[in-house]
Tab-separated table of C-alpha atoms in Angstrom:
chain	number	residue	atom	x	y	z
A	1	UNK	CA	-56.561	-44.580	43.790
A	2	UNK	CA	-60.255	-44.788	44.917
A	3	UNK	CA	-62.446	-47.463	44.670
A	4	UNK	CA	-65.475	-47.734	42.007
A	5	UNK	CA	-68.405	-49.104	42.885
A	6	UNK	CA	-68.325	-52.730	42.953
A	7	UNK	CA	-71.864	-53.218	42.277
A	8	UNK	CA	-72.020	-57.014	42.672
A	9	UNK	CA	-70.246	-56.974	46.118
A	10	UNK	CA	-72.409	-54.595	47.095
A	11	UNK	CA	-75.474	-56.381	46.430
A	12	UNK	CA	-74.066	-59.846	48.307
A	13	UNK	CA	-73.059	-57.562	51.404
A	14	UNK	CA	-76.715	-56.267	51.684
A	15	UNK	CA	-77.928	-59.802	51.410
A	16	UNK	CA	-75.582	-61.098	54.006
A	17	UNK	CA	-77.528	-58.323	56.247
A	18	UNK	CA	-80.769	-59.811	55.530
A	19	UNK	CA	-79.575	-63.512	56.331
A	20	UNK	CA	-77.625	-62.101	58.945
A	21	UNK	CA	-81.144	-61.321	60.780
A	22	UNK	CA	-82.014	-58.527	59.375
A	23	UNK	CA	-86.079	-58.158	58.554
A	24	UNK	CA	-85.067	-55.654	55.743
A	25	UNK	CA	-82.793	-53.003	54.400
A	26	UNK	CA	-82.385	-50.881	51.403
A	27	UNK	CA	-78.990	-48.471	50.601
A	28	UNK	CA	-77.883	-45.917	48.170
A	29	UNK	CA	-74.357	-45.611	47.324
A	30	UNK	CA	-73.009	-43.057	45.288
A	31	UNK	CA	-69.119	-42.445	43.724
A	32	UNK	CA	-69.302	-39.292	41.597
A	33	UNK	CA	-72.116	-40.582	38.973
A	34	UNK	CA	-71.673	-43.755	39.659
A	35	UNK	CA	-75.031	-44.733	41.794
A	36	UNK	CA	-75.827	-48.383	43.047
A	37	UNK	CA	-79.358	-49.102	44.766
A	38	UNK	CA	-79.854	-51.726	46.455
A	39	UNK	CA	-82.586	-53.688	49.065
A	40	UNK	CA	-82.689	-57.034	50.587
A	41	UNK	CA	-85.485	-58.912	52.934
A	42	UNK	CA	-89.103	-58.452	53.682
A	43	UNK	CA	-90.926	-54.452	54.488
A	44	UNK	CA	-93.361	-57.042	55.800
A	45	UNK	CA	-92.829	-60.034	57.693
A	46	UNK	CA	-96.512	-61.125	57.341
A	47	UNK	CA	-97.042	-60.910	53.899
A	48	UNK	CA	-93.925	-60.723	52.696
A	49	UNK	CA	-93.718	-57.503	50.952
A	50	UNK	CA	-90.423	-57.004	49.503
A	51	UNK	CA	-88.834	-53.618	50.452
A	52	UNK	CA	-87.178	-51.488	47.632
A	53	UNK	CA	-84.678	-48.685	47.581
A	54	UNK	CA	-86.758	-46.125	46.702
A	55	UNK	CA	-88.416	-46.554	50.111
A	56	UNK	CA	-89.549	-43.751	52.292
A	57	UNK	CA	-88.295	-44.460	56.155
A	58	UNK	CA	-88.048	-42.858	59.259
A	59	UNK	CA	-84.506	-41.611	59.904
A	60	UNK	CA	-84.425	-40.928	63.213
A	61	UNK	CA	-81.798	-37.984	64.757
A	62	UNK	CA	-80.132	-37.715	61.247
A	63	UNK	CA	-83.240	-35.401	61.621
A	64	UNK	CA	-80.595	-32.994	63.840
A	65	UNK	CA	-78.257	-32.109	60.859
A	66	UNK	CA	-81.508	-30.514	59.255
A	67	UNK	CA	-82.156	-28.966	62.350
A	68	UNK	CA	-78.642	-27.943	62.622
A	69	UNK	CA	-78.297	-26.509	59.228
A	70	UNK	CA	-81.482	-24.148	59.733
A	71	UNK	CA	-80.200	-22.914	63.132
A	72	UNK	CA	-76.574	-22.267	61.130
A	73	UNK	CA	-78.462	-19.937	58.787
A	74	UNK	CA	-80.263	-18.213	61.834
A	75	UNK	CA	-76.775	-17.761	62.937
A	76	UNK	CA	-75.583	-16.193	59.128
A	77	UNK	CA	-78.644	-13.745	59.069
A	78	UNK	CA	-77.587	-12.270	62.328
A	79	UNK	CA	-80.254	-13.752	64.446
A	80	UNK	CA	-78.645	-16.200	66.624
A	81	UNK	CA	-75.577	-16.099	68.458
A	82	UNK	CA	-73.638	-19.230	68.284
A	83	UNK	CA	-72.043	-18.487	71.272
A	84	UNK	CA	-74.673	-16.448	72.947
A	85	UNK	CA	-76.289	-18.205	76.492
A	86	UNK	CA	-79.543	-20.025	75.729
A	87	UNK	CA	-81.185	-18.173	78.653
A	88	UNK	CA	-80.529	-14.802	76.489
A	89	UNK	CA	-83.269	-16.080	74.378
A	90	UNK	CA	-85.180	-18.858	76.360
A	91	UNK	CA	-84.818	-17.719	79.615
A	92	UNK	CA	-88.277	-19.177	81.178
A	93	UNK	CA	-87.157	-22.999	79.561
A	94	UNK	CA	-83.564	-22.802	80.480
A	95	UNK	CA	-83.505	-20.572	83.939
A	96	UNK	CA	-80.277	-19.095	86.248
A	97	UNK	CA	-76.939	-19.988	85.837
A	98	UNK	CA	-77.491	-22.684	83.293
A	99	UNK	CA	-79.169	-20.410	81.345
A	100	UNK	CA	-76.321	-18.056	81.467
A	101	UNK	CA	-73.692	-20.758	81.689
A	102	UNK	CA	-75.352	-22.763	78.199
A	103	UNK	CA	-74.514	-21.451	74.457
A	104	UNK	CA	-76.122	-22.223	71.794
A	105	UNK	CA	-73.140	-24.300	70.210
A	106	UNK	CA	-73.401	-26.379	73.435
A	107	UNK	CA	-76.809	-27.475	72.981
A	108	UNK	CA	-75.911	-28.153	69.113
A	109	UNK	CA	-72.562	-29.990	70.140
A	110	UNK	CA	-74.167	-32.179	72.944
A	111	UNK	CA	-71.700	-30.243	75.368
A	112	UNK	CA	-74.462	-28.473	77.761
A	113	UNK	CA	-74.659	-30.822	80.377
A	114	UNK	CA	-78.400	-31.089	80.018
A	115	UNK	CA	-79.724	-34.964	80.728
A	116	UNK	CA	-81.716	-36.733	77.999
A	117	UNK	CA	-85.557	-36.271	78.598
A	118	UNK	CA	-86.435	-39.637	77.033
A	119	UNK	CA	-86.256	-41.883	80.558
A	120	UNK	CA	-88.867	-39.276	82.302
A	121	UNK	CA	-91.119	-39.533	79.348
A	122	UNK	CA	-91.304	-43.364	78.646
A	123	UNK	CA	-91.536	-45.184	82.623
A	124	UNK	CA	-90.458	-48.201	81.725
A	125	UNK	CA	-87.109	-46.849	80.128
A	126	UNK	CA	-86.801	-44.812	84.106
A	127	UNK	CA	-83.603	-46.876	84.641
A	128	UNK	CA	-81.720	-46.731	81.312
A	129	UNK	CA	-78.712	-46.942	80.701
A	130	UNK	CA	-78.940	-50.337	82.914
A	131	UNK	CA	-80.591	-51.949	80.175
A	132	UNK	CA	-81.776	-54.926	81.729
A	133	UNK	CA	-83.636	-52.878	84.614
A	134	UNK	CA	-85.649	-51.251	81.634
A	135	UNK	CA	-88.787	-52.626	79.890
A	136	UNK	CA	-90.682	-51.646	76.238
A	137	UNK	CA	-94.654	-51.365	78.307
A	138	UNK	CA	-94.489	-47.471	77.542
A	139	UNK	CA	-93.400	-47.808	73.966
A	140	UNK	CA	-97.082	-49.258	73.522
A	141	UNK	CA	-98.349	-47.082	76.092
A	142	UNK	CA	-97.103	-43.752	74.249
A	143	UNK	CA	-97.936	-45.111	70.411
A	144	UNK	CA	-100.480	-42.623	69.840
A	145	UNK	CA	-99.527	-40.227	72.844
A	146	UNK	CA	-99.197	-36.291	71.893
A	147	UNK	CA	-95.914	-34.609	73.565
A	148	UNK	CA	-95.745	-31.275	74.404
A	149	UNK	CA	-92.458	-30.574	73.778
A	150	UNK	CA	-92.034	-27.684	76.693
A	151	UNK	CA	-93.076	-30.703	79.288
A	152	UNK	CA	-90.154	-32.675	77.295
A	153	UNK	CA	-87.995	-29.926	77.451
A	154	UNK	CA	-88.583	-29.369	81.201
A	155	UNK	CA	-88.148	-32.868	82.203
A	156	UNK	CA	-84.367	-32.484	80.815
A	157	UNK	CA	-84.114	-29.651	82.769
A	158	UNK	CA	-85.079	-30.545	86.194
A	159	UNK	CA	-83.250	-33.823	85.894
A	160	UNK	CA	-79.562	-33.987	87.102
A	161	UNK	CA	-77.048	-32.574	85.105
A	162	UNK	CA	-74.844	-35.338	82.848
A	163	UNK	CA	-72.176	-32.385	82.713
A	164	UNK	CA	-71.111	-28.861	83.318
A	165	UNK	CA	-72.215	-26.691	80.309
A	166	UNK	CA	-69.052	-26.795	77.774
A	167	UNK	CA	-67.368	-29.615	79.821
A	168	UNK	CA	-66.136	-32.552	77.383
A	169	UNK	CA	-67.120	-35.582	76.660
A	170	UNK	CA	-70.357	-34.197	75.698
A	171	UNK	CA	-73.406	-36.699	76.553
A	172	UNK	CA	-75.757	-36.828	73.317
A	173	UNK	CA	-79.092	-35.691	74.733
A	174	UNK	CA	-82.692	-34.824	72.827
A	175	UNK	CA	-83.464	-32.445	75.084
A	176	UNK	CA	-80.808	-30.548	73.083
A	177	UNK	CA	-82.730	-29.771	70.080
A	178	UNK	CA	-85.764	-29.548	71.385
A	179	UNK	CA	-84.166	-26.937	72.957
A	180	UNK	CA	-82.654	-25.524	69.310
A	181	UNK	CA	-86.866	-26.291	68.201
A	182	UNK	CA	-87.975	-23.663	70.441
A	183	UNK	CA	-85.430	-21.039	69.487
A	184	UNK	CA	-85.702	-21.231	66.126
A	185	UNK	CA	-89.480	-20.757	66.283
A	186	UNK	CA	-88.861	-17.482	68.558
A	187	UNK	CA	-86.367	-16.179	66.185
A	188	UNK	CA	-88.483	-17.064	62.754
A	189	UNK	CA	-92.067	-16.687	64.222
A	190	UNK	CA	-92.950	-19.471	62.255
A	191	UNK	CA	-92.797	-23.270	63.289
A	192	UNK	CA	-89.322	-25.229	63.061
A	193	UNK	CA	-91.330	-27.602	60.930
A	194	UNK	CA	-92.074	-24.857	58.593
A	195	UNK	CA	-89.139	-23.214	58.736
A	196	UNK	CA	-86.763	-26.515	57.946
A	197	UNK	CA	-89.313	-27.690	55.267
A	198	UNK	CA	-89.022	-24.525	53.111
A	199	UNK	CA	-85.048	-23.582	53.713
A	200	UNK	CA	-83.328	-26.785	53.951
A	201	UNK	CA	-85.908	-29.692	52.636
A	202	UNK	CA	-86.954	-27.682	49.462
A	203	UNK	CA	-83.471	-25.900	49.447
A	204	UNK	CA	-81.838	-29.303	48.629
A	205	UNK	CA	-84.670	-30.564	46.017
A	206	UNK	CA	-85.737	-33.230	48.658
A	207	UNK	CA	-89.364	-34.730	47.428
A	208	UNK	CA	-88.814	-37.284	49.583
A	209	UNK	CA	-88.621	-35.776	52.864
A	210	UNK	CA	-90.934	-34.456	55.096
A	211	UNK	CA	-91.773	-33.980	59.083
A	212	UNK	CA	-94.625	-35.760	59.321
A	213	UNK	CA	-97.473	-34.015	61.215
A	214	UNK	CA	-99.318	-37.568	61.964
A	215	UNK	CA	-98.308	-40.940	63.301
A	216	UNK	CA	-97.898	-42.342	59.416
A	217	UNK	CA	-95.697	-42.557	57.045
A	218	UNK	CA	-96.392	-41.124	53.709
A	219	UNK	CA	-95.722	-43.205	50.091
A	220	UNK	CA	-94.381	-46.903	49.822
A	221	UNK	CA	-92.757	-47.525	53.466
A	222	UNK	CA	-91.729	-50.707	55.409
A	223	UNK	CA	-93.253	-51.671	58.523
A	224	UNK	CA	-90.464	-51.300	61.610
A	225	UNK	CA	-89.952	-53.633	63.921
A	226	UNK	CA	-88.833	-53.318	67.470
A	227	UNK	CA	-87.093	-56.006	69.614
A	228	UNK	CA	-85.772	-53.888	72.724
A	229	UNK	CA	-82.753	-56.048	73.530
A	230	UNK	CA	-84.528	-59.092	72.927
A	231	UNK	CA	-87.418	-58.321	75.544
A	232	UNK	CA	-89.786	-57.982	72.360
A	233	UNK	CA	-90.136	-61.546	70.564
A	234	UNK	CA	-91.075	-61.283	67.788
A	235	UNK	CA	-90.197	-57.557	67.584
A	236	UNK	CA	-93.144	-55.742	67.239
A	237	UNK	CA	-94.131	-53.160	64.426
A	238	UNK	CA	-93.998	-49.632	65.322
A	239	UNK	CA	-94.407	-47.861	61.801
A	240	UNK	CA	-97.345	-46.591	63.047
A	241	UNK	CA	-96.408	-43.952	65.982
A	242	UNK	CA	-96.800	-40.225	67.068
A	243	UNK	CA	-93.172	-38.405	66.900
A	244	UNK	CA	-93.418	-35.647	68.517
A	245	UNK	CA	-91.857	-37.475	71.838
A	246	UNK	CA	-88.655	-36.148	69.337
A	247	UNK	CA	-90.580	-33.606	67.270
A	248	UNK	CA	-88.101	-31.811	64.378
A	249	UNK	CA	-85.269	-33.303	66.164
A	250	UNK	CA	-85.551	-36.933	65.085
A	251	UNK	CA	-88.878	-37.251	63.226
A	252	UNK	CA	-87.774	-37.045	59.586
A	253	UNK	CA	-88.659	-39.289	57.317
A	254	UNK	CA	-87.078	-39.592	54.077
A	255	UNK	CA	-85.177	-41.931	51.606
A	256	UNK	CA	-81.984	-42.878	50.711
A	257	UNK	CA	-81.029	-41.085	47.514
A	258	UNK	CA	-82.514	-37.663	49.452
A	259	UNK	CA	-80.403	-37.874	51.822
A	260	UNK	CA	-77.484	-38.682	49.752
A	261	UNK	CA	-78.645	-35.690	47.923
A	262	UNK	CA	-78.571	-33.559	51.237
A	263	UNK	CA	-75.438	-34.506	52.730
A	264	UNK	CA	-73.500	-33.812	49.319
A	265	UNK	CA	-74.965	-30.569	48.857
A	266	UNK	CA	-74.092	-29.732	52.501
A	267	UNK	CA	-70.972	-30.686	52.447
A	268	UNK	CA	-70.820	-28.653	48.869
A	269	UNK	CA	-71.545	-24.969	51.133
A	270	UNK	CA	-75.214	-25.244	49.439
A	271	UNK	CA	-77.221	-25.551	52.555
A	272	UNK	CA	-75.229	-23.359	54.882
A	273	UNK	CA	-72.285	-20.918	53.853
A	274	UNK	CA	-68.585	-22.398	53.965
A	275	UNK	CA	-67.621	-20.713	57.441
A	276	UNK	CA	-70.706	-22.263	58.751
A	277	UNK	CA	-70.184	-25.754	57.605
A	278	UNK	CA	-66.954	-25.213	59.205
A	279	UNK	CA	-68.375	-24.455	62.423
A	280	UNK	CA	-70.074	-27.715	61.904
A	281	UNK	CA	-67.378	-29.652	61.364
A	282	UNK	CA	-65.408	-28.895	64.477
A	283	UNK	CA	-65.582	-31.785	66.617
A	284	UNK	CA	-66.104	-32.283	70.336
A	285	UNK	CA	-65.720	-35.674	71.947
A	286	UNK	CA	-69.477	-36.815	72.936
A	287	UNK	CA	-70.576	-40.034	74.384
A	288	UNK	CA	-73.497	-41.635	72.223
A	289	UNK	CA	-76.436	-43.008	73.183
A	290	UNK	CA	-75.039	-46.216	73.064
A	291	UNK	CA	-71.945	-45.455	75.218
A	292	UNK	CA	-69.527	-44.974	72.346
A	293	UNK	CA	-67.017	-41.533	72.304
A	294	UNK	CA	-67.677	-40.158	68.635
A	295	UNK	CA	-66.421	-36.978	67.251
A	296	UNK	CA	-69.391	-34.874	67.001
A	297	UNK	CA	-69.554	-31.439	65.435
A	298	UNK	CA	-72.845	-29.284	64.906
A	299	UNK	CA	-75.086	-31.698	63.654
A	300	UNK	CA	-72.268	-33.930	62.209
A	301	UNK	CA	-70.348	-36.618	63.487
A	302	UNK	CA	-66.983	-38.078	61.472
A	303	UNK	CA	-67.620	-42.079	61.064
A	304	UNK	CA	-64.806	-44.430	62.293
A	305	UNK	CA	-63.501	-46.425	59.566
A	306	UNK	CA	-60.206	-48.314	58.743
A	307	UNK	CA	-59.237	-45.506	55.473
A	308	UNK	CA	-57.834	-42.797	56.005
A	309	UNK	CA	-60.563	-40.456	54.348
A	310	UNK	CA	-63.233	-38.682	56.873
A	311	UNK	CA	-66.399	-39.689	56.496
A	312	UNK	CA	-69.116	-37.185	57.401
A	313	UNK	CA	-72.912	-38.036	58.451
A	314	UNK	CA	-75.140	-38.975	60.948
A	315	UNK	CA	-77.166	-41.828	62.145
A	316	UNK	CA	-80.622	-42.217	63.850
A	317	UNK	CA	-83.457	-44.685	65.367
A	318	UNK	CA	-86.218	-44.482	65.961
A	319	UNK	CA	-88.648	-47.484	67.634
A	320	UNK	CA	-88.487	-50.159	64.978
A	321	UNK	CA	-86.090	-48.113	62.491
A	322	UNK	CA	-82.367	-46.809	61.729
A	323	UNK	CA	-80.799	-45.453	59.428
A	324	UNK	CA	-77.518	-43.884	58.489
A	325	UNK	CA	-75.756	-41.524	56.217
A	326	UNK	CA	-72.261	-41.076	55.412
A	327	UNK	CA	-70.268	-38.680	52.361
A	328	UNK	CA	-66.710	-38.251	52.229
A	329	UNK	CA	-65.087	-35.113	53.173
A	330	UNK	CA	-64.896	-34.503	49.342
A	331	UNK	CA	-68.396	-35.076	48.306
A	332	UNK	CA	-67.937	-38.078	46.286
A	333	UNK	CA	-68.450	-41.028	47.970
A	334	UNK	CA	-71.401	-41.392	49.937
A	335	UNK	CA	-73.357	-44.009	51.658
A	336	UNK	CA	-77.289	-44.490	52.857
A	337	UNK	CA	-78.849	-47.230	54.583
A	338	UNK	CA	-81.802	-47.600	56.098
A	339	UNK	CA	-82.932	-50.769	58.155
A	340	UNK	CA	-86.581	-52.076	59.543
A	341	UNK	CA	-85.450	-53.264	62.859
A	342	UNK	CA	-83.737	-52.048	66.086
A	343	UNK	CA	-81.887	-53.054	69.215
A	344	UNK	CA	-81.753	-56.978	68.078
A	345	UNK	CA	-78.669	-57.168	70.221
A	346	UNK	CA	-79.735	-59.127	73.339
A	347	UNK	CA	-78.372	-58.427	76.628
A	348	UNK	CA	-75.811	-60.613	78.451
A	349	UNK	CA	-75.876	-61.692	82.455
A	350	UNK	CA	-73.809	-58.338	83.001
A	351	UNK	CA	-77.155	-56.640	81.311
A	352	UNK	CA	-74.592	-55.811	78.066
A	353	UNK	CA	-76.309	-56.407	74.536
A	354	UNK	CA	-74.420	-59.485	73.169
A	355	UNK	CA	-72.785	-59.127	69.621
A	356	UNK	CA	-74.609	-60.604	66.989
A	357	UNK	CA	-74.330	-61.330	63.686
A	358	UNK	CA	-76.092	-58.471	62.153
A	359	UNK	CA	-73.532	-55.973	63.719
A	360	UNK	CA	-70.457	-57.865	61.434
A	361	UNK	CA	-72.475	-58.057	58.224
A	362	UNK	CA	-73.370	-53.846	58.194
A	363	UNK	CA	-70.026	-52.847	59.061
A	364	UNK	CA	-69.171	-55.496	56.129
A	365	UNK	CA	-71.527	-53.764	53.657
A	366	UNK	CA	-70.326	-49.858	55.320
A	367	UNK	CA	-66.591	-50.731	54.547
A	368	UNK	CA	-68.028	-52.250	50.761
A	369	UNK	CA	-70.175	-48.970	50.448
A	370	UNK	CA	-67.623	-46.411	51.865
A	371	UNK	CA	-64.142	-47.934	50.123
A	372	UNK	CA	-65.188	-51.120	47.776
């Protein structure tokens, strides 16, 4: 028998967040027509402005499953090849042998080998993943800084491979979809902002969600603070900030009940036909950007969790802001959370981010939201 909602444990695990350390954090939680909204903590930390579900929020890479689902219906209409080399189409941005050795469900799948741009971009981050040899100067330096993504792109490229193209684990890598931003512009002659806006956004009734084309966030938002492993005190607010060093890749911003409202109709066969979705749901192992294995599809990950029900989604961050969005396999029960800081997790001698109570009290209020 599945859970109802438990409304009242639900509102004391995303208060145990908040005293947890958590500025603030809002959720959406959905079992059939049973809906529970919830938010707990400060938007603000100056004034105190209280944060509330209906909050819009940067979301980070959950940005790539939009991105995703337009490239899948590229792929329906005849116009892309999921397994067709990259260099077929973008042969000046992916050259030689990659470019012949790369498909297009690599780059979706995190499987092409190709290193993640974000290091070459941001200097002070040149020596990530050793944490503590990295620094948060460029995230100031690059607040109002305009990307071009094909200098983005390029950086990826010339760096050393993290893999041979199709070799498993993946390594989760932006320079990925930028990649997938490019060729869906080539194939649509329109942009990728344009093009996801109009078939997926407004597709799924989203009036919520938009790619922003400046460094604000439209409607009632919370402010995001970044800590950067502790090297930020007090975390700094980032809510002002230029995406496009992710572009339509991880620039979304949205709220909770849209994406609820996305994932279930995706998972539904509304978004992309059912032999696409299952395309998408054929998982690779990939290591994350924070050094975990998940099971990643094409634009979907499954969620660990202690049922035995798959869990569907994706997460993202951004400076100062996460978020994360789970629905059962069977539409149901689904789960949205969105929180205004990131990386609180301070780093030990060994340069590992320590566990802290934050971590315990959101896996707390996942395993309240997903099961009850």
């Amino acid at each position: 028998m599945k859970n109802p909602l438990d409304g009242a444990a639900l509102d004391a695990a995303i208060e145990n967040v908040h005293r947890a350390g958590m500025p603030g954090l809002f959720a959406e939680v959905r079992d059939g027509d049973q809906v529970w909204r919830g938010a707990a903590g400060v938007a603000d930390v100056v004034t105190g402005r209280p944060v509330t579900a209906d909050m819009r929020h940067r979301v980070g890479s959950i940005t790539k499953t939009f991105t995703a689902a337009a490239v899948l219906q590229q792929v329906e209409s005849g116009q892309i090849g999921l397994d067709t080399p990259i260099g077929r189409y973008l042969p000046e941005l992916v050259p030689g042998e990659r470019g012949d050795s790369i498909t297009v469900r690599m780059l979706i799948n995190h499987t092409s080998g190709l290193a993640e741009y974000l290091p070459y971009a941001y200097p002070s981050l040149k020596a990530y993943p050793a944490l503590a040899d990295t620094g948060p100067q460029s995230l100031d330096d690059h607040r109002l800084t305009r990307f071009d993504p094909i200098e983005l792109i390029e950086m990826g490229v010339t760096a050393p491979a993290v893999g041979t193209p199709g070799g498993t684990p993946g390594v989760y890598s932006n320079t990925n979809y930028l990649l997938l931003v490019q060729l869906l512009e080539q194939v649509t002659g329109t942009t990728a902002e344009h093009y996801i806006t109009r078939n997926v956004i407004e597709r799924a009734g989203l009036r919520d969600t938009e790619l922003p084309s400046g460094p604000y966030v439209n409607g009632p938002h919370s402010q995001l603070y970044e800590a950067w492993f502790g090297m930020i005190d007090p975390p700094r607010d980032y809510s002002v900030y230029d995406m496009s060093w992710v572009g339509p890749s991880a620039s979304l911003t949205s709220t909770v009940a849209d994406l609820n409202r996305f994932f279930g109709m995706l998972l539904a066969g509304e978004i992309v036909s059912t032999s696409s979705l299952a395309q998408m749901q054929r998982t690779v192992p990939v290591v994350s950007q924070e050094g975990k294995i998940i099971d990643y599809g094409l634009g979907l990950h499954t969620m660990d969790s202690p049922g035995d029900e798959t869990f569907w989604g994706h997460g993202g961050t951004v400076w100062g802001g996460g978020a994360l969005a789970m629905t059962r396999a069977d539409g149901q029960r689904q789960m949205s959370v969105a929180v205004n800081l990131q990386r609180w997790n301070r780093l030990d001698s060994s340069g590992k981010p320590q566990p802290h109570p934050i971590d315990d009290a959101l896996l707390t209020l996942y395993r309240v939201a997903m099961y009850g």
